mmCIF file of C-alpha atoms and ligand atoms in Angstrom:
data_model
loop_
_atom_site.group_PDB
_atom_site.id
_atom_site.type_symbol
_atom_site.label_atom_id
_atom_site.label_comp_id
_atom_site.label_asym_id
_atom_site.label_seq_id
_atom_site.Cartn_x
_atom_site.Cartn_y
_atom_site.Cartn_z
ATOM 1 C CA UNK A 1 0.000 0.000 0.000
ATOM 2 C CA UNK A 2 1.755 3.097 -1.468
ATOM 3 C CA UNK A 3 -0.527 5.884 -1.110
ATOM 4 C CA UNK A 4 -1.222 7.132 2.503
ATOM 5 C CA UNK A 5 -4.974 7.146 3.858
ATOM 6 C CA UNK A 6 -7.442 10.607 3.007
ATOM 7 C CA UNK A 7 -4.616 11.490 -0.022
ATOM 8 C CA UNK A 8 -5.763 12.169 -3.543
ATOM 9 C CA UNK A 9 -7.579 9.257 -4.709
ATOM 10 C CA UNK A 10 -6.057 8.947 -7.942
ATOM 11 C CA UNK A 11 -4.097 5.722 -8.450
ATOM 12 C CA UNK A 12 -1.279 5.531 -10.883
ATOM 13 C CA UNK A 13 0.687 2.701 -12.693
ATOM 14 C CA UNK A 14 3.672 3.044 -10.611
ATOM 15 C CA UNK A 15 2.254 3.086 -7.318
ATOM 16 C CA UNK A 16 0.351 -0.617 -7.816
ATOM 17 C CA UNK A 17 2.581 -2.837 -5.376
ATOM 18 C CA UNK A 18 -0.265 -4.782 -4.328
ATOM 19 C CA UNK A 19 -2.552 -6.892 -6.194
ATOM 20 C CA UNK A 20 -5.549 -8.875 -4.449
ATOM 21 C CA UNK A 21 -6.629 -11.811 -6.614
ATOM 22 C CA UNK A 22 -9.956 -12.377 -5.394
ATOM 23 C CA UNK A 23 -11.399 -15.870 -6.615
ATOM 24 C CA UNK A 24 -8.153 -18.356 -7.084
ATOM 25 C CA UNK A 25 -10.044 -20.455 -9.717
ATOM 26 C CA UNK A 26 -8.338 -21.865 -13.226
ATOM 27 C CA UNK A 27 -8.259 -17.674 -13.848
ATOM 28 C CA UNK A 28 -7.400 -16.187 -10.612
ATOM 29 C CA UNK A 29 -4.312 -18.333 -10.520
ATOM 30 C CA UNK A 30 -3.635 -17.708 -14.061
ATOM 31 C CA UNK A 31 -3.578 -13.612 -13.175
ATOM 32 C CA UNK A 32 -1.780 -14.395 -10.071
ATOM 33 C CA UNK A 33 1.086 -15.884 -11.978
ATOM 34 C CA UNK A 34 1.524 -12.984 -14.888
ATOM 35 C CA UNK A 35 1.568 -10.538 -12.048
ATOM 36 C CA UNK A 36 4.190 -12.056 -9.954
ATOM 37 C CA UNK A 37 6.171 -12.466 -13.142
ATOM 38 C CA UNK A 38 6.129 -9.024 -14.224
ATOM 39 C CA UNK A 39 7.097 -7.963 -10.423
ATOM 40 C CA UNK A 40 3.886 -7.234 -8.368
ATOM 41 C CA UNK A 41 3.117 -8.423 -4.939
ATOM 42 C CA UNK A 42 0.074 -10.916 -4.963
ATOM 43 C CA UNK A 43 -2.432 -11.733 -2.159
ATOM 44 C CA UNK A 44 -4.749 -15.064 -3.589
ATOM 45 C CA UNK A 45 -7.463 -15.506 -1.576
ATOM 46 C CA UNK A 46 -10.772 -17.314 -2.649
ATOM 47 C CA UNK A 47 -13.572 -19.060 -0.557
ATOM 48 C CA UNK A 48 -11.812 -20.682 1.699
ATOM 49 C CA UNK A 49 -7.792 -20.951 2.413
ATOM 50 C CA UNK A 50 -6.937 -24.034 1.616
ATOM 51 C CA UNK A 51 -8.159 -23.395 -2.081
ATOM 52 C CA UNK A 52 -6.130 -20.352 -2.433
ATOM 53 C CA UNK A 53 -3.260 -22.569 -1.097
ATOM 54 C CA UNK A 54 -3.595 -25.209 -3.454
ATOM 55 C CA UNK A 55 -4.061 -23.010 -6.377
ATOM 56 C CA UNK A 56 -0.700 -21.266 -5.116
ATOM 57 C CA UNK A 57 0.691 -25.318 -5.159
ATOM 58 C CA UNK A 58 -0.609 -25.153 -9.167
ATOM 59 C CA UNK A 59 0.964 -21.671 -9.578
ATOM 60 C CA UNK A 60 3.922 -23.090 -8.513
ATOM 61 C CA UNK A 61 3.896 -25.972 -10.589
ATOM 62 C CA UNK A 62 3.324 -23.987 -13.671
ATOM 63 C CA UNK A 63 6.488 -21.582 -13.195
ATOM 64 C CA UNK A 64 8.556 -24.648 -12.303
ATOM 65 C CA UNK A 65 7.343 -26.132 -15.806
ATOM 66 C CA UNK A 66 8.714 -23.323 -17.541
ATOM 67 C CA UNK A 67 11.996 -23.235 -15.438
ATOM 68 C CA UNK A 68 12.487 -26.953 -16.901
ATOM 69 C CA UNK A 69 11.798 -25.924 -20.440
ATOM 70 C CA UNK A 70 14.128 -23.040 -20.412
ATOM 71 C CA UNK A 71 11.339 -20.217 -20.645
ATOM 72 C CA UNK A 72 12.303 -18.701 -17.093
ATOM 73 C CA UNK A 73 15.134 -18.700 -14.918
ATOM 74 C CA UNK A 74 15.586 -20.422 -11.628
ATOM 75 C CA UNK A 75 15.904 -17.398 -9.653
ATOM 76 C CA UNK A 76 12.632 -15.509 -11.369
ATOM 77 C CA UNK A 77 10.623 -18.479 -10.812
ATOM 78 C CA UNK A 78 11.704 -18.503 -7.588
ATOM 79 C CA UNK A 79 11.149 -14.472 -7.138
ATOM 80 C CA UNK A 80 7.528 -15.064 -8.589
ATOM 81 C CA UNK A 81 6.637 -17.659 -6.470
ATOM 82 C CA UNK A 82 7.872 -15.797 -3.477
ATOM 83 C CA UNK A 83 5.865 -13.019 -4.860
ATOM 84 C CA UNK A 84 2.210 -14.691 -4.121
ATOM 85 C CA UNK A 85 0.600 -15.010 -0.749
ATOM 86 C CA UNK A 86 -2.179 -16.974 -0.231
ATOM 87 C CA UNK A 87 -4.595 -15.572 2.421
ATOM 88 C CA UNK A 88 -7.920 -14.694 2.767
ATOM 89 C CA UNK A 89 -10.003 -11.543 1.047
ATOM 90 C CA UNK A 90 -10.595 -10.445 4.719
ATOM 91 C CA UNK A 91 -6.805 -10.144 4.937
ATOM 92 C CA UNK A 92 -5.982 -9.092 1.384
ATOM 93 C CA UNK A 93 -7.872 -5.957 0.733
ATOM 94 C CA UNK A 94 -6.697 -3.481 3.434
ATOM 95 C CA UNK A 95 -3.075 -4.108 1.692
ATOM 96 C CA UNK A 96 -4.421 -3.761 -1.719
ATOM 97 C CA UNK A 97 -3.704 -0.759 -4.145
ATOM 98 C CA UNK A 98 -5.699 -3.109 -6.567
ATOM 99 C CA UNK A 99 -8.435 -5.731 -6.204
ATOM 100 C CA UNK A 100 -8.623 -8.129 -9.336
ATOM 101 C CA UNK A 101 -12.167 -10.091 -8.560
ATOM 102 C CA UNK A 102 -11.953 -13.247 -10.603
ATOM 103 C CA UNK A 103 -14.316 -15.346 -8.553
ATOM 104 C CA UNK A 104 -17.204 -17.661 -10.046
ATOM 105 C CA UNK A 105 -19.563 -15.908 -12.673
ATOM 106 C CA UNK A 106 -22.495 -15.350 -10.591
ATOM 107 C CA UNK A 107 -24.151 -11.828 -10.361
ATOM 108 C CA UNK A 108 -25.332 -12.032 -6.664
ATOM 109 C CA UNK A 109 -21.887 -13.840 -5.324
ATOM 110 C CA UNK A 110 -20.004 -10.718 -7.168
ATOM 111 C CA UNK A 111 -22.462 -7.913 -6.014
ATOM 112 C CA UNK A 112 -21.577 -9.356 -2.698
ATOM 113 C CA UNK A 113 -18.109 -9.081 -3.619
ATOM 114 C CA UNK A 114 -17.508 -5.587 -4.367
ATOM 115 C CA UNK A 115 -19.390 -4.459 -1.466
ATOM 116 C CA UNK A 116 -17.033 -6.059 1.000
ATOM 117 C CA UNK A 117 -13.672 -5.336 -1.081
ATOM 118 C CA UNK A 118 -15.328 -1.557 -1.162
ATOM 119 C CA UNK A 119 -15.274 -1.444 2.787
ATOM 120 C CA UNK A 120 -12.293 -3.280 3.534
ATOM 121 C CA UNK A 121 -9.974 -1.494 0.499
ATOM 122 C CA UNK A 122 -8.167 1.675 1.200
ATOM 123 C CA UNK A 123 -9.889 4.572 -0.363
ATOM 124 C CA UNK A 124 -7.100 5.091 -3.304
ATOM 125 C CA UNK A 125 -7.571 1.242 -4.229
ATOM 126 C CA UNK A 126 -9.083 0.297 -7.815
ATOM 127 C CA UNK A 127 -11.309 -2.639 -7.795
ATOM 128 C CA UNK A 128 -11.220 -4.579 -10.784
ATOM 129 C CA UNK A 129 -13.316 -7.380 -12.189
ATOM 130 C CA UNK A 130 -12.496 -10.655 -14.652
ATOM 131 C CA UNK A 131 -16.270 -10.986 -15.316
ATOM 132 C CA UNK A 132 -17.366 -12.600 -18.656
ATOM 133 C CA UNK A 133 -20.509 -10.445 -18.746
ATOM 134 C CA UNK A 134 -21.688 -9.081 -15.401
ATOM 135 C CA UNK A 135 -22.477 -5.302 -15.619
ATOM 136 C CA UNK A 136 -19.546 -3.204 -14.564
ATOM 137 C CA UNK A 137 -21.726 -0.406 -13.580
ATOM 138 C CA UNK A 138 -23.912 -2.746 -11.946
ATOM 139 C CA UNK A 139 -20.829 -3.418 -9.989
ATOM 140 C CA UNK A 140 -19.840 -0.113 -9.543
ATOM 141 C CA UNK A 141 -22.629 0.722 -7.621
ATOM 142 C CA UNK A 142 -22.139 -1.422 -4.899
ATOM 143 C CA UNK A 143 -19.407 0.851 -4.123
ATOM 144 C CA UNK A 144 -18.908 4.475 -3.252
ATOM 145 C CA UNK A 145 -15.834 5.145 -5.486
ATOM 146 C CA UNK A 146 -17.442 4.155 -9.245
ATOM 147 C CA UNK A 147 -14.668 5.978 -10.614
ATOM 148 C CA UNK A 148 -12.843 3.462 -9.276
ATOM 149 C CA UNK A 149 -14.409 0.313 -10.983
ATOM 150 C CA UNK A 150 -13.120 -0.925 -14.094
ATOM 151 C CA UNK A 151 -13.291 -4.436 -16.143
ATOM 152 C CA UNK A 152 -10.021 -6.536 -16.821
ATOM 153 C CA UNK A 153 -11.477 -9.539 -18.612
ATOM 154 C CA UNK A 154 -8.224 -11.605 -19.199
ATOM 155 C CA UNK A 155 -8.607 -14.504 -21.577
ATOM 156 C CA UNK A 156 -7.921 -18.291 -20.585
ATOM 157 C CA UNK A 157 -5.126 -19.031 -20.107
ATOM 158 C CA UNK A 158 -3.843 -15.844 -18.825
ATOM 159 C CA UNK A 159 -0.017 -16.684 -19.445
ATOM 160 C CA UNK A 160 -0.500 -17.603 -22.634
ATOM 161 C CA UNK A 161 -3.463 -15.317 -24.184
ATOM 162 C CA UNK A 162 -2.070 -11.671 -24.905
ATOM 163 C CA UNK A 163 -5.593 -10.185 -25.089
ATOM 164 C CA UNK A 164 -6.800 -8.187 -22.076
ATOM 165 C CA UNK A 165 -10.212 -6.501 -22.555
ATOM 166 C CA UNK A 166 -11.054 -3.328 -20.643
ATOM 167 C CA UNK A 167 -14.614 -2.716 -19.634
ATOM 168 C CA UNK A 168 -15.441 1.093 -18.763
ATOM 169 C CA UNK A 169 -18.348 1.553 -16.731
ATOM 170 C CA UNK A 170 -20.458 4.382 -16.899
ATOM 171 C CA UNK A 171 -18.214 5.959 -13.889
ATOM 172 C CA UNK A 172 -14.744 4.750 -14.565
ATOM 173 C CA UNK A 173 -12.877 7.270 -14.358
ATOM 174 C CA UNK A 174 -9.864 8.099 -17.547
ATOM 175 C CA UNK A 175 -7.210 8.128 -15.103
ATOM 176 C CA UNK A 176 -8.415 4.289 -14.209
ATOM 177 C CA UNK A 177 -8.807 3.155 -17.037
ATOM 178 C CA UNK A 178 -5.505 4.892 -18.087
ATOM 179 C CA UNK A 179 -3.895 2.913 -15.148
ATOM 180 C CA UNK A 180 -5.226 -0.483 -15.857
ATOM 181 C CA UNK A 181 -4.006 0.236 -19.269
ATOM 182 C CA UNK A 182 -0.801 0.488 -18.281
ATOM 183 C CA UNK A 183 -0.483 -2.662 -15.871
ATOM 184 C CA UNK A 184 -2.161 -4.949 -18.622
ATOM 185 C CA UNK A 185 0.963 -3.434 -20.848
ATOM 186 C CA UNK A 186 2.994 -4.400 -18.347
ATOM 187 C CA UNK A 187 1.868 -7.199 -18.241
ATOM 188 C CA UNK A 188 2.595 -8.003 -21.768
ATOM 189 C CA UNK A 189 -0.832 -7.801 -23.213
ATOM 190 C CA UNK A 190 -2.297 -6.025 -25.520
ATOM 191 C CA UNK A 191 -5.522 -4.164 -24.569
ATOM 192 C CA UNK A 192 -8.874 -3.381 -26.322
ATOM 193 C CA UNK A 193 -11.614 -1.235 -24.419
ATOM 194 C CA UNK A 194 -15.724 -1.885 -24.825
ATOM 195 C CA UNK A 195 -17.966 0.001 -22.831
ATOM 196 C CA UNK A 196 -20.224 -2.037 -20.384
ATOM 197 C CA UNK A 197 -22.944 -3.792 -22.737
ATOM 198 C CA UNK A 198 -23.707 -7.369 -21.799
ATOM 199 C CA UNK A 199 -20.992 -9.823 -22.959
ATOM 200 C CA UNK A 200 -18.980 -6.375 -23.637
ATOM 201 C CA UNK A 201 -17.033 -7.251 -26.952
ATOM 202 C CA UNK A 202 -15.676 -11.014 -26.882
ATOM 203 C CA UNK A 203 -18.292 -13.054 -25.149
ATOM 204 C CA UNK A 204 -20.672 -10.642 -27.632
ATOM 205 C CA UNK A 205 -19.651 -12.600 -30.231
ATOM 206 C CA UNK A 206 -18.194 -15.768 -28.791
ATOM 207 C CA UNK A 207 -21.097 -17.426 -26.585
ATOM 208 C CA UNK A 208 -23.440 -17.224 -28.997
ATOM 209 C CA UNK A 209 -21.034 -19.011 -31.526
ATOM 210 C CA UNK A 210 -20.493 -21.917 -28.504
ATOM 211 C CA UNK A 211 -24.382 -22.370 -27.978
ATOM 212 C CA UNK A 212 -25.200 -22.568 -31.445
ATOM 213 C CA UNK A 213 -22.866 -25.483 -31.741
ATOM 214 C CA UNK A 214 -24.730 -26.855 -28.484
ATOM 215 C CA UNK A 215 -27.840 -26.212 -30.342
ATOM 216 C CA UNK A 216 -26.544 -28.163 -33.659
ATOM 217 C CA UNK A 217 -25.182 -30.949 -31.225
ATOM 218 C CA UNK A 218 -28.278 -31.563 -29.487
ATOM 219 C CA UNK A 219 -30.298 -32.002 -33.019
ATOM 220 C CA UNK A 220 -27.988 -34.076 -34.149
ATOM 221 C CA UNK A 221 -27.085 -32.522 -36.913
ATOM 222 C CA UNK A 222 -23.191 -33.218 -36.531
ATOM 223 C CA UNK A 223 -21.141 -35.325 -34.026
ATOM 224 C CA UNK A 224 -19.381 -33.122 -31.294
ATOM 225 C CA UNK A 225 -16.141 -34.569 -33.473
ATOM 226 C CA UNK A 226 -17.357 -33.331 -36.713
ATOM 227 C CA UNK A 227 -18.285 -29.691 -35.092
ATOM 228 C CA UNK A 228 -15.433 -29.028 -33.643
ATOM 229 C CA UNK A 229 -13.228 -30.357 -36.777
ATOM 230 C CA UNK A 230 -15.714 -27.996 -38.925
ATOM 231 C CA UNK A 231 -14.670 -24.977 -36.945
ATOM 232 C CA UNK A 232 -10.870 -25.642 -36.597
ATOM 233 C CA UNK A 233 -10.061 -26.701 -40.359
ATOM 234 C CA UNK A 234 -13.316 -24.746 -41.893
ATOM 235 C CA UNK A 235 -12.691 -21.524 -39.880
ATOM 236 C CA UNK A 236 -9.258 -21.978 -39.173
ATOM 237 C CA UNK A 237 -9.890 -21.536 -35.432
ATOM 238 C CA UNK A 238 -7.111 -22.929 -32.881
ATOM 239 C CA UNK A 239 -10.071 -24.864 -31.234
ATOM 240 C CA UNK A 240 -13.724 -25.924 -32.185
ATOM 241 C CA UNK A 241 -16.269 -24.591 -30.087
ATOM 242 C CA UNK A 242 -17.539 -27.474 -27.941
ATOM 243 C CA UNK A 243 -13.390 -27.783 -26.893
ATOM 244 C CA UNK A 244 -13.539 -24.638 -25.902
ATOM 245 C CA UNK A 245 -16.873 -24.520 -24.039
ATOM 246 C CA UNK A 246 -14.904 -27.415 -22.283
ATOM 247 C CA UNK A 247 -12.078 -25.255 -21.519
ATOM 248 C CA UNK A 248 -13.850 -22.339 -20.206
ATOM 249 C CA UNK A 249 -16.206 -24.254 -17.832
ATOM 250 C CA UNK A 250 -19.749 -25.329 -19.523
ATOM 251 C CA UNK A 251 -21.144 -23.586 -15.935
ATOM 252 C CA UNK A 252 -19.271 -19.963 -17.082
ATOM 253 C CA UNK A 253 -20.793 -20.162 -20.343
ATOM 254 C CA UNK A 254 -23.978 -20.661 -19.283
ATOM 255 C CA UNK A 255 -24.009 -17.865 -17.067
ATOM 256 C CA UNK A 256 -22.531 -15.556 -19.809
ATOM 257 C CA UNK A 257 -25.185 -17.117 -22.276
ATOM 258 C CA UNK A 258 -28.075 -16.207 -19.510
ATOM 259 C CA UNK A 259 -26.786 -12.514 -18.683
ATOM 260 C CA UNK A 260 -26.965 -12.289 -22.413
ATOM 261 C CA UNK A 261 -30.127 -13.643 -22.847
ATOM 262 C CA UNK A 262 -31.467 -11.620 -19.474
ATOM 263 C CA UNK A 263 -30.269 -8.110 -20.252
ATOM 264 C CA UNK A 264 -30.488 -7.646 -23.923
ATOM 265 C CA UNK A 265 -33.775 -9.109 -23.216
ATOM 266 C CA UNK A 266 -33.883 -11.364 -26.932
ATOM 267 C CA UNK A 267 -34.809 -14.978 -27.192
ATOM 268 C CA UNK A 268 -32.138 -15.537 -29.375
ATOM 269 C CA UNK A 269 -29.130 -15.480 -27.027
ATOM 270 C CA UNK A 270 -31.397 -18.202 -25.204
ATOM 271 C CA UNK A 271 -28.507 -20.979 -23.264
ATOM 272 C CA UNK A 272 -29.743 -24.516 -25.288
ATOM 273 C CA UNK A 273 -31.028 -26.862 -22.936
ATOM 274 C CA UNK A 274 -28.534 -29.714 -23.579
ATOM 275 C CA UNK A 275 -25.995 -26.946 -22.246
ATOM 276 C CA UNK A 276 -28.262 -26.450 -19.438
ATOM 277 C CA UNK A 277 -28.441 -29.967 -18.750
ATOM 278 C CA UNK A 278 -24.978 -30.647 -18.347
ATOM 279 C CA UNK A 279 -24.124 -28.012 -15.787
ATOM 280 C CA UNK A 280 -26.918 -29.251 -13.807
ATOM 281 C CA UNK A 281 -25.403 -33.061 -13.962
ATOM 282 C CA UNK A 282 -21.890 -31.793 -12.862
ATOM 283 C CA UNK A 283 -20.270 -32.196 -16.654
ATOM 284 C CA UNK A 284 -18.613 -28.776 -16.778
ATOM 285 C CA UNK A 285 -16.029 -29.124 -18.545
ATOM 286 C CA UNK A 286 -12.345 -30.050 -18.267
ATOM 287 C CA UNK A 287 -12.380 -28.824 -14.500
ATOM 288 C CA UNK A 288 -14.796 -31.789 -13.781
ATOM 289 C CA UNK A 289 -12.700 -34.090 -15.940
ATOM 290 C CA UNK A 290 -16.311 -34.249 -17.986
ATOM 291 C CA UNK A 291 -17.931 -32.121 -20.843
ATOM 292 C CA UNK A 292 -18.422 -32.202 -24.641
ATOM 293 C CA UNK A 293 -15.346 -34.612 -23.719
ATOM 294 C CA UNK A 294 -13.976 -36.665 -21.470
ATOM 295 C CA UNK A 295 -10.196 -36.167 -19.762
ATOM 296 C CA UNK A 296 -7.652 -38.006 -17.974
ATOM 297 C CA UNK A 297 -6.282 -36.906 -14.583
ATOM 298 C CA UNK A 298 -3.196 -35.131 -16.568
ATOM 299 C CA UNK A 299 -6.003 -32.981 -18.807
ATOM 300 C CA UNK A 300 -5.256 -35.266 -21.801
ATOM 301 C CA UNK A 301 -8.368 -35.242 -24.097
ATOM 302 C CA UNK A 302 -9.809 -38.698 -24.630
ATOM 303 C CA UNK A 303 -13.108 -38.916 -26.468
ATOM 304 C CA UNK A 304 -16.808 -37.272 -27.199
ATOM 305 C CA UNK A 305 -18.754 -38.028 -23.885
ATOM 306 C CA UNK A 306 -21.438 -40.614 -24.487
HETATM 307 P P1 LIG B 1 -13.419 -21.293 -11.642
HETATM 308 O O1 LIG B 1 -14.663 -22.049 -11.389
HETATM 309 O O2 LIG B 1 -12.202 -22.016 -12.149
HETATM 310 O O3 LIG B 1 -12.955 -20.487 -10.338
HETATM 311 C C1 LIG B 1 -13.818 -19.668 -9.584
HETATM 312 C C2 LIG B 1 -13.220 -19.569 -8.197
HETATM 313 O O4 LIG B 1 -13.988 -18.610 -7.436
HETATM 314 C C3 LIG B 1 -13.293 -20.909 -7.424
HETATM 315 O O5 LIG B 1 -11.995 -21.254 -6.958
HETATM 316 C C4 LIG B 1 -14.261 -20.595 -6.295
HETATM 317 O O6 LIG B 1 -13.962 -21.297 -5.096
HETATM 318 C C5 LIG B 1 -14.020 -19.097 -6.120
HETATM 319 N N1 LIG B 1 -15.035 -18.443 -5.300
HETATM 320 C C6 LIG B 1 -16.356 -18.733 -5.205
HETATM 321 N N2 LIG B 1 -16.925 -17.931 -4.270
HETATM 322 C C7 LIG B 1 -15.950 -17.114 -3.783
HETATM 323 C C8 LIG B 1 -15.904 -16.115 -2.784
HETATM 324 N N3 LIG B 1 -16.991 -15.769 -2.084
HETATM 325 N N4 LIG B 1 -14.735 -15.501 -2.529
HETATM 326 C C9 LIG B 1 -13.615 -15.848 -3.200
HETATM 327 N N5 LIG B 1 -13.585 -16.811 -4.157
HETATM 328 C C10 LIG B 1 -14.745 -17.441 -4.442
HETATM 329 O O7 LIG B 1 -13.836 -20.113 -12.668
HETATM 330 P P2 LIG B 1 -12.897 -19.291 -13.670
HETATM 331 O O8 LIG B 1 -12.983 -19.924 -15.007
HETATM 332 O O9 LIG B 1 -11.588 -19.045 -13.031
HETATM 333 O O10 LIG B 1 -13.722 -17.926 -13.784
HETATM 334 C C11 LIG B 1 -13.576 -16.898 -12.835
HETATM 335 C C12 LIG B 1 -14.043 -15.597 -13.435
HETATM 336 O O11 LIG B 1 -13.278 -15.328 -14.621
HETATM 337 C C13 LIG B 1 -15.506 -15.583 -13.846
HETATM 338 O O12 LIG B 1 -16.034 -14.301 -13.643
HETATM 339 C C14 LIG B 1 -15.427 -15.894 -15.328
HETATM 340 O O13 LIG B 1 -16.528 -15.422 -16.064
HETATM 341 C C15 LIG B 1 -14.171 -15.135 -15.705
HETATM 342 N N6 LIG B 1 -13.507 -15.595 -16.934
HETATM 343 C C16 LIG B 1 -13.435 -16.924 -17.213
HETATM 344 C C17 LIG B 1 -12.813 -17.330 -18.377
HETATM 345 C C18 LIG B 1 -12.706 -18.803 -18.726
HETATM 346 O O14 LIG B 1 -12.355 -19.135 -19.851
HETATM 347 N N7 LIG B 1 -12.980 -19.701 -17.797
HETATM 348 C C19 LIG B 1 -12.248 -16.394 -19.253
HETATM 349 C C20 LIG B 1 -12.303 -15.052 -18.913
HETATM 350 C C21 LIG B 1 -12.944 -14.650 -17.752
#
């Protein structure tokens, strides 16, 4: 914590030290690991301790992976692991000089959220969120510094996706938005800005693309094979969009698809109910080991699900 108490509330680049990494999920320890590498101090917290501990044990693992392939130095994984804390929110805002919310995608649980990082956070602190498609502003006003409140929607997986997209809120101020600007550079990403509409500018135009396939998979019209191969080698995209639903948890793009059904207020971002269905039997994805596919313990792809 740089700034003293009752200063001006202005934050700039150089005086983030502190970074709370609220929700220590597959993206919260994703964050937590870019930040330590480019230098900042990280608190992890998430529900509970011991899962912020044993995403720090993952964190860990993944810098040690890329000390034995020659990407990073022993002493700067070391340094970046030494970097992150893991703790609890209670204990991580009062040190933060910004809050980086990445918990589960649930409106209520994040409305929740920013109210308690906005009472425990010094006053100069910027509280960020990772949200797929909650309202910023929505956000914003569970707070009493809105100028304050800015989206950082990192893509998955943070370390390896240079994409960060800012969300400006009807409040955020230009001096936070230039600040987050200037960590995500740091951070070796490159930055686009959409003002707070639902799905902002990505999930806009990705969830729809993953439900439709949902939709074309549950009337049979193609094997969950045969869409996915149609998207990588017809579209020339990395993945197909049932792998990818996979990858970003079939629960988080359901909630996406429902904010985007709820607040543009149009049938046709309607979640399919095949989509629905499998969040509500546990299949979410490759966190659950079960989705469009089923994994090994290792990650490892094996086949469609039955
Ligand atoms: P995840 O399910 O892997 O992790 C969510 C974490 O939040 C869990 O560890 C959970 O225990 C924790 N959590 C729940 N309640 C909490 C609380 N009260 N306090 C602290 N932590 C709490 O989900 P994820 O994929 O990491 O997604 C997290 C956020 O990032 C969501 O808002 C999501 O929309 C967004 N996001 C996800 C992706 C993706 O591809 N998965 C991409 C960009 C953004």
């Amino acid at each position: 914590m740089l700034r003293a108490l009752g200063k001006d509330p202005r934050m700039l680049l150089s005086e983030i030290g502190v970074i709370a990494v609220v929700g220590a999920g597959q993206m919260g320890a994703g964050i937590a690991q870019v930040c330590a590498q480019r230098g900042y101090r990280v608190l992890l917290a998430d529900a509970a301790l011991e899962r912020a501990k044993s995403a720090k044990l993952g964190v860990d693992q993944q810098l040690s992976r890329l000390r034995d392939k020659n990407k990073l130095s022993a002493a700067d994984c070391e340094a970046a692991s030494a970097r992150i804390e893991a703790t609890t929110a209670e204990l991580a805002y009062p040190q933060a000089d910004l809050v980086i919310e990445a918990a589960t995608e649930n409106r209520e649980l994040k409305l929740a959220l920013f109210e308690q990082a906005d009472a425990l956070s010094p006053p100069h602190a910027i509280l960020a969120s990772n949200t797929s498609s909650v309202s910023i502003t929505l956000l914003a006003g569970q707070t009493k510094r809105a100028d304050r409140v800015v989206g950082m929607h990192f893509m998955n997986p943070v370390p390896i996706m240079k994409l960060v997209e800012l969300v400006h809120g009807l409040e955020t101020s230009s001096e936070t938005l230039a600040t987050v600007r200037g960590l995500a550079e740091a951070l070796q990403k490159t930055v686009i800005v959409s003002q707070d509409r639902p799905g902002f500018l990505v999930n806009r135009m990705l969830i729809p693309f993953l439900n439709e396939a949902c939709f074309a998979l549950d009337e049979g019209t193609g094997s969950a094979e045969d869409i996915d191969q149609g998207a990588r080698l017809g579209l020339n995209h990395p993945l197909g969009p049932l792998e990818l639903a996979d990858l970003i948890g079939l629960d988080t793009v359901l909630a996406i698809a429902s904010v985007l059904e709820q607040d543009f207020g149009d049938p046709k971002y309607r979640p399919s109910i095949l989509l629905k269905n499998m969040v509500s039997a546990g299949y979410l994805g490759r966190k659950t080991k079960r989705g469009f596919y089923v994994y090994d313990e290792q990650g490892k792809k094996l086949r469609a699900s039955p």
